[in-house]
Amino acid sequence: MKQVSLTPQIRTSCLGFGTATLARLDSQKAITEMLATALDSGITHFDTARLYGFGTMEGMLGNFLGRGRNDVTITTKFGLEPPFRGGPFTRFLIPLKGWVKRMGFLRKRARAFAAKDTEGRYDVASARNSLDRSLRELRTDYIDLFLVHEGSPADLANEALLDFLETEKAAGRIRAFGIGANFATTAALPDRLLARYDVVQIPSDEINPGLEAISERTARPIITHSVFTPMAMIAERLAQSDALRQEWENHLGLDLRNASALPALLLQSALGRNPQGITLFSATNGTHIRANALAAEDPMSDNRRNLLRKLVLESKP
């Protein structure tokens, strides 16, 4: 798989695997299988956070990587803290998920509780505690990319926090630090502040590109995610008639009844728009992971990219 250099010291695959959705799976074994499938498919960048899986996902990723830690790069994030503060019983949450999933009222209560209890902590003491815990959970002595997770512009402008991150970078406990926020927050930052961060991670898709606006303002590497957002909208448009679907199949030279066709198009377009950065995706199905990895090996032509853009515009309500 194509490699990209985020910094002179950090080189990794252009396609990254996000672990947020793995918490939907019902067992640690299933989660490990998805991580193994991603690595076996040539993906060497893994994205996680203290928040994911009620605070358990970093530990699962660390257990999986083991001695192979130096063969991959890892992003983790701080600021948004998981419910229960990573208490000792969180390791039992994943095995219980299948039972909770079957009990609809418990599922609703669990989601409401998690949303209520999740809070942002962006002071230096919280950042230090989060970094210490991430290093322990991931079983490593360094983090490749350490991102401020959905902080506000004021949080990102905190000079004490920036000084702390610079100190940890100089000490080697993090190799680079950056912003992991929505587009509006990132775009609101002045150029001088953007320049303080080593990398920017934002959502970007064919409807809300985001990438272009940020890349015009900074030479920093950009990591994008949420590239499949327009998929449901496009599928709804193509489902209106067989004739319309066949027309677009002729334009694109693809069988759009194939479940992997639209995801491949969106992923290839995202990779083409961000050739020096990383495109993230998440999946809980091994077939989808392998299909996305294969799609990343097949660059999209300018003509097909223009056709996809036209399809997206015609699909908008």
XYZ file of C-alpha atoms in Angstrom:
317
model
C 0.000 0.000 0.000
C 1.151 3.557 -0.721
C 3.063 5.166 2.137
C 2.907 8.824 3.207
C 5.230 10.877 5.406
C 3.377 12.903 8.027
C 6.649 14.138 9.516
C 10.273 13.229 8.753
C 9.986 10.569 11.487
C 6.461 9.307 10.811
C 5.841 7.292 7.663
C 2.814 5.039 7.348
C 0.050 3.782 5.058
C -2.154 6.272 3.224
C -5.183 4.355 4.511
C -5.821 4.287 8.248
C -8.111 2.085 10.308
C -10.358 3.733 12.892
C -11.301 1.749 15.981
C -14.332 3.738 17.167
C -16.942 1.430 15.632
C -15.263 -1.741 16.894
C -17.046 -1.197 20.208
C -20.226 -2.323 18.412
C -18.858 -5.855 18.229
C -19.836 -8.324 20.894
C -16.500 -9.893 21.815
C -12.826 -9.153 22.183
C -12.120 -11.967 19.736
C -14.217 -10.271 17.034
C -12.433 -6.969 17.632
C -9.028 -8.644 17.391
C -10.045 -10.299 14.116
C -10.905 -6.917 12.571
C -7.593 -5.414 13.701
C -5.725 -8.404 12.268
C -7.589 -8.128 8.976
C -6.647 -4.458 8.674
C -2.977 -5.145 9.383
C -2.887 -8.140 7.031
C -4.397 -5.909 4.321
C -1.431 -3.541 4.432
C -2.886 -0.905 6.759
C -0.271 0.266 9.238
C -1.997 3.281 10.782
C -4.512 2.805 13.600
C -6.673 5.547 15.075
C -8.100 5.312 18.594
C -8.947 7.531 21.575
C -9.367 7.435 25.328
C -13.132 7.707 24.754
C -13.617 4.691 22.499
C -15.208 1.543 23.850
C -15.871 3.127 27.271
C -12.111 3.469 27.640
C -11.293 -0.113 26.620
C -10.276 0.251 22.970
C -6.733 1.489 23.575
C -6.037 -1.565 25.718
C -7.396 -3.935 23.082
C -5.284 -2.295 20.406
C -2.220 -2.450 22.654
C -2.800 -6.129 23.399
C -3.222 -6.890 19.704
C -0.094 -5.083 18.541
C 2.190 -6.507 21.203
C 5.724 -6.723 19.883
C 4.634 -5.422 16.489
C 4.179 -1.918 17.876
C 7.140 -0.460 15.974
C 5.726 -1.691 12.645
C 2.672 0.566 12.880
C 1.722 4.132 13.739
C -0.926 5.023 16.290
C -3.101 8.063 16.774
C -4.799 8.476 20.105
C -6.673 11.455 21.474
C -7.298 13.184 24.755
C -9.896 15.571 26.098
C -13.103 13.575 25.832
C -13.128 11.207 28.778
C -15.040 7.914 28.790
C -17.842 7.220 31.256
C -16.766 5.348 34.392
C -13.276 6.932 34.108
C -11.799 3.606 32.999
C -12.789 1.798 36.189
C -11.699 -1.804 36.796
C -14.991 -3.270 35.572
C -14.821 -1.734 32.092
C -13.124 -4.859 30.742
C -16.430 -6.668 31.245
C -18.384 -4.221 29.068
C -17.563 -5.732 25.679
C -18.706 -9.291 26.552
C -21.910 -7.818 28.000
C -22.723 -5.835 24.873
C -24.441 -8.700 23.073
C -26.830 -9.151 25.995
C -27.495 -5.406 26.310
C -28.060 -5.162 22.539
C -30.906 -7.673 22.781
C -32.547 -5.659 25.556
C -33.782 -2.574 23.723
C -34.635 -0.487 26.780
C -31.186 -1.130 28.300
C -29.519 -0.074 25.060
C -31.361 3.255 25.097
C -30.497 3.870 28.757
C -26.826 3.004 28.152
C -26.569 5.447 25.235
C -28.219 8.230 27.227
C -25.912 7.646 30.190
C -22.786 7.596 28.029
C -23.759 10.829 26.269
C -24.504 12.554 29.583
C -21.338 11.395 31.326
C -18.900 12.182 28.500
C -17.161 15.484 29.110
C -14.223 17.436 27.828
C -11.099 17.946 29.927
C -8.376 19.956 28.222
C -6.278 21.328 31.095
C -2.641 20.297 31.403
C -3.184 17.960 34.348
C -5.929 16.083 32.492
C -3.816 15.903 29.330
C -0.898 14.476 31.307
C -3.090 11.906 33.037
C -4.645 10.931 29.720
C -1.244 10.521 28.064
C 0.045 8.416 30.966
C -2.991 6.155 30.764
C -2.824 5.879 26.958
C 0.818 4.816 27.116
C -0.045 2.130 29.656
C -3.092 0.877 27.774
C -1.305 0.807 24.429
C 1.728 -0.903 25.991
C 4.141 1.521 24.432
C 6.558 4.245 25.472
C 5.550 6.669 22.722
C 2.468 7.825 20.812
C 2.938 8.723 17.149
C 0.103 11.270 16.964
C -1.516 12.746 20.069
C -4.605 14.795 19.185
C -6.796 17.230 21.079
C -10.170 15.472 20.813
C -12.997 17.856 19.830
C -11.671 20.783 21.836
C -13.070 24.278 21.339
C -11.032 27.087 19.727
C -10.301 28.333 23.257
C -9.054 24.896 24.308
C -6.822 24.685 21.248
C -5.403 28.162 21.939
C -4.415 27.307 25.519
C -0.740 28.277 25.716
C -0.131 26.117 28.793
C -1.502 23.085 26.941
C 0.607 23.825 23.872
C 3.716 24.181 26.028
C 2.934 20.829 27.655
C 2.557 19.134 24.267
C 5.831 20.631 23.053
C 7.569 19.389 26.203
C 6.220 15.844 25.778
C 7.260 15.882 22.136
C 10.787 16.937 23.068
C 10.858 14.154 25.664
C 9.854 11.592 23.018
C 6.651 10.415 24.671
C 4.746 11.780 21.664
C 6.234 12.106 18.198
C 3.734 14.710 16.983
C 0.594 16.405 18.256
C -2.387 17.835 16.491
C -6.026 18.780 16.254
C -8.823 16.227 16.033
C -11.930 18.372 15.706
C -14.811 19.220 13.403
C -14.311 21.456 10.396
C -15.967 24.555 11.885
C -13.719 24.520 14.966
C -10.579 23.941 12.912
C -11.492 26.614 10.368
C -12.089 29.140 13.160
C -8.460 28.956 14.286
C -6.088 31.695 13.100
C -3.218 30.625 10.853
C -0.606 31.257 13.567
C -2.388 28.766 15.825
C -2.835 26.147 13.122
C 0.916 26.362 12.570
C 1.561 25.347 16.193
C 0.102 21.890 15.568
C 1.913 19.175 13.609
C -1.150 17.589 12.009
C -4.858 18.275 11.500
C -7.588 15.615 11.512
C -11.039 16.595 10.222
C -14.130 15.061 8.638
C -14.207 15.543 4.876
C -16.459 14.055 2.210
C -17.842 14.806 -1.238
C -20.682 16.930 0.184
C -18.638 18.843 2.761
C -15.048 18.713 1.488
C -13.397 20.679 4.301
C -9.988 19.428 3.213
C -9.454 22.034 0.522
C -10.277 24.969 2.787
C -7.864 23.808 5.483
C -5.076 22.757 3.120
C -5.051 26.254 1.612
C -4.187 27.648 5.035
C -1.604 25.205 6.331
C 1.224 23.065 5.029
C 0.595 20.575 7.837
C -0.400 17.013 6.936
C -4.143 16.395 7.031
C -5.974 13.243 8.078
C -9.559 12.926 6.881
C -12.414 10.733 8.044
C -16.175 10.276 7.508
C -15.638 9.871 3.745
C -18.647 7.534 3.389
C -21.172 10.114 4.601
C -22.798 10.654 1.152
C -23.248 6.922 0.495
C -26.841 6.588 1.740
C -27.883 9.688 -0.188
C -26.366 8.383 -3.433
C -27.869 4.914 -2.946
C -31.308 6.451 -2.446
C -30.920 8.433 -5.661
C -29.856 5.367 -7.687
C -32.700 3.309 -6.257
C -35.260 5.594 -7.870
C -35.176 3.582 -11.091
C -33.230 0.811 -12.805
C -32.775 3.062 -15.827
C -31.079 5.753 -13.757
C -28.802 3.211 -12.102
C -27.877 1.681 -15.464
C -27.162 5.122 -16.879
C -24.671 5.794 -14.098
C -23.207 2.315 -14.424
C -22.475 3.108 -18.059
C -20.921 6.455 -17.130
C -18.710 5.003 -14.415
C -18.044 1.596 -15.952
C -19.088 -0.130 -12.722
C -21.775 -2.489 -11.471
C -23.402 -0.296 -8.834
C -25.395 -3.247 -7.516
C -22.123 -4.487 -6.066
C -22.138 -3.456 -2.394
C -18.471 -2.436 -2.512
C -18.745 -0.198 -5.599
C -19.928 3.039 -3.979
C -17.635 2.780 -0.935
C -14.690 2.171 -3.260
C -15.529 5.260 -5.319
C -15.829 7.509 -2.271
C -12.645 6.149 -0.742
C -10.625 6.478 -3.940
C -11.831 10.046 -4.374
C -10.884 10.907 -0.788
C -7.421 9.414 -1.238
C -6.961 11.325 -4.477
C -7.909 14.618 -2.829
C -5.481 14.043 0.048
C -2.420 12.414 -1.556
C 0.035 13.480 1.149
C -2.166 12.615 4.113
C -4.146 9.729 5.567
C -7.729 8.740 4.856
C -9.406 6.962 7.766
C -12.250 4.485 7.672
C -13.914 2.224 10.210
C -15.498 -1.179 9.607
C -16.773 -4.133 11.585
C -16.744 -6.553 8.655
C -13.568 -8.192 7.369
C -14.821 -8.288 3.789
C -15.321 -4.522 3.848
C -11.860 -3.944 5.283
C -10.215 -6.010 2.547
C -12.313 -4.326 -0.164
C -11.309 -0.874 1.057
C -7.643 -1.849 1.123
C -7.897 -3.089 -2.464
C -9.671 0.108 -3.511
C -6.790 2.136 -2.078
C -4.441 0.374 -4.504
C -6.443 1.586 -7.519
C -6.068 5.348 -8.127
C -9.150 7.153 -9.413
C -8.986 8.872 -12.793
C -9.880 12.549 -13.096
C -12.803 11.647 -15.350
C -14.287 9.223 -12.822
C -13.742 11.703 -9.997
C -15.644 14.370 -11.949
C -18.449 11.902 -12.649
C -18.676 10.981 -8.972
C -18.880 14.650 -8.043
C -21.717 15.119 -10.541
C -23.562 12.099 -9.120
C -23.205 13.478 -5.598
C -24.551 16.890 -6.637
C -27.511 15.314 -8.430
C -28.232 13.159 -5.377
C -28.513 16.064 -2.947
C -32.113 16.649 -1.791
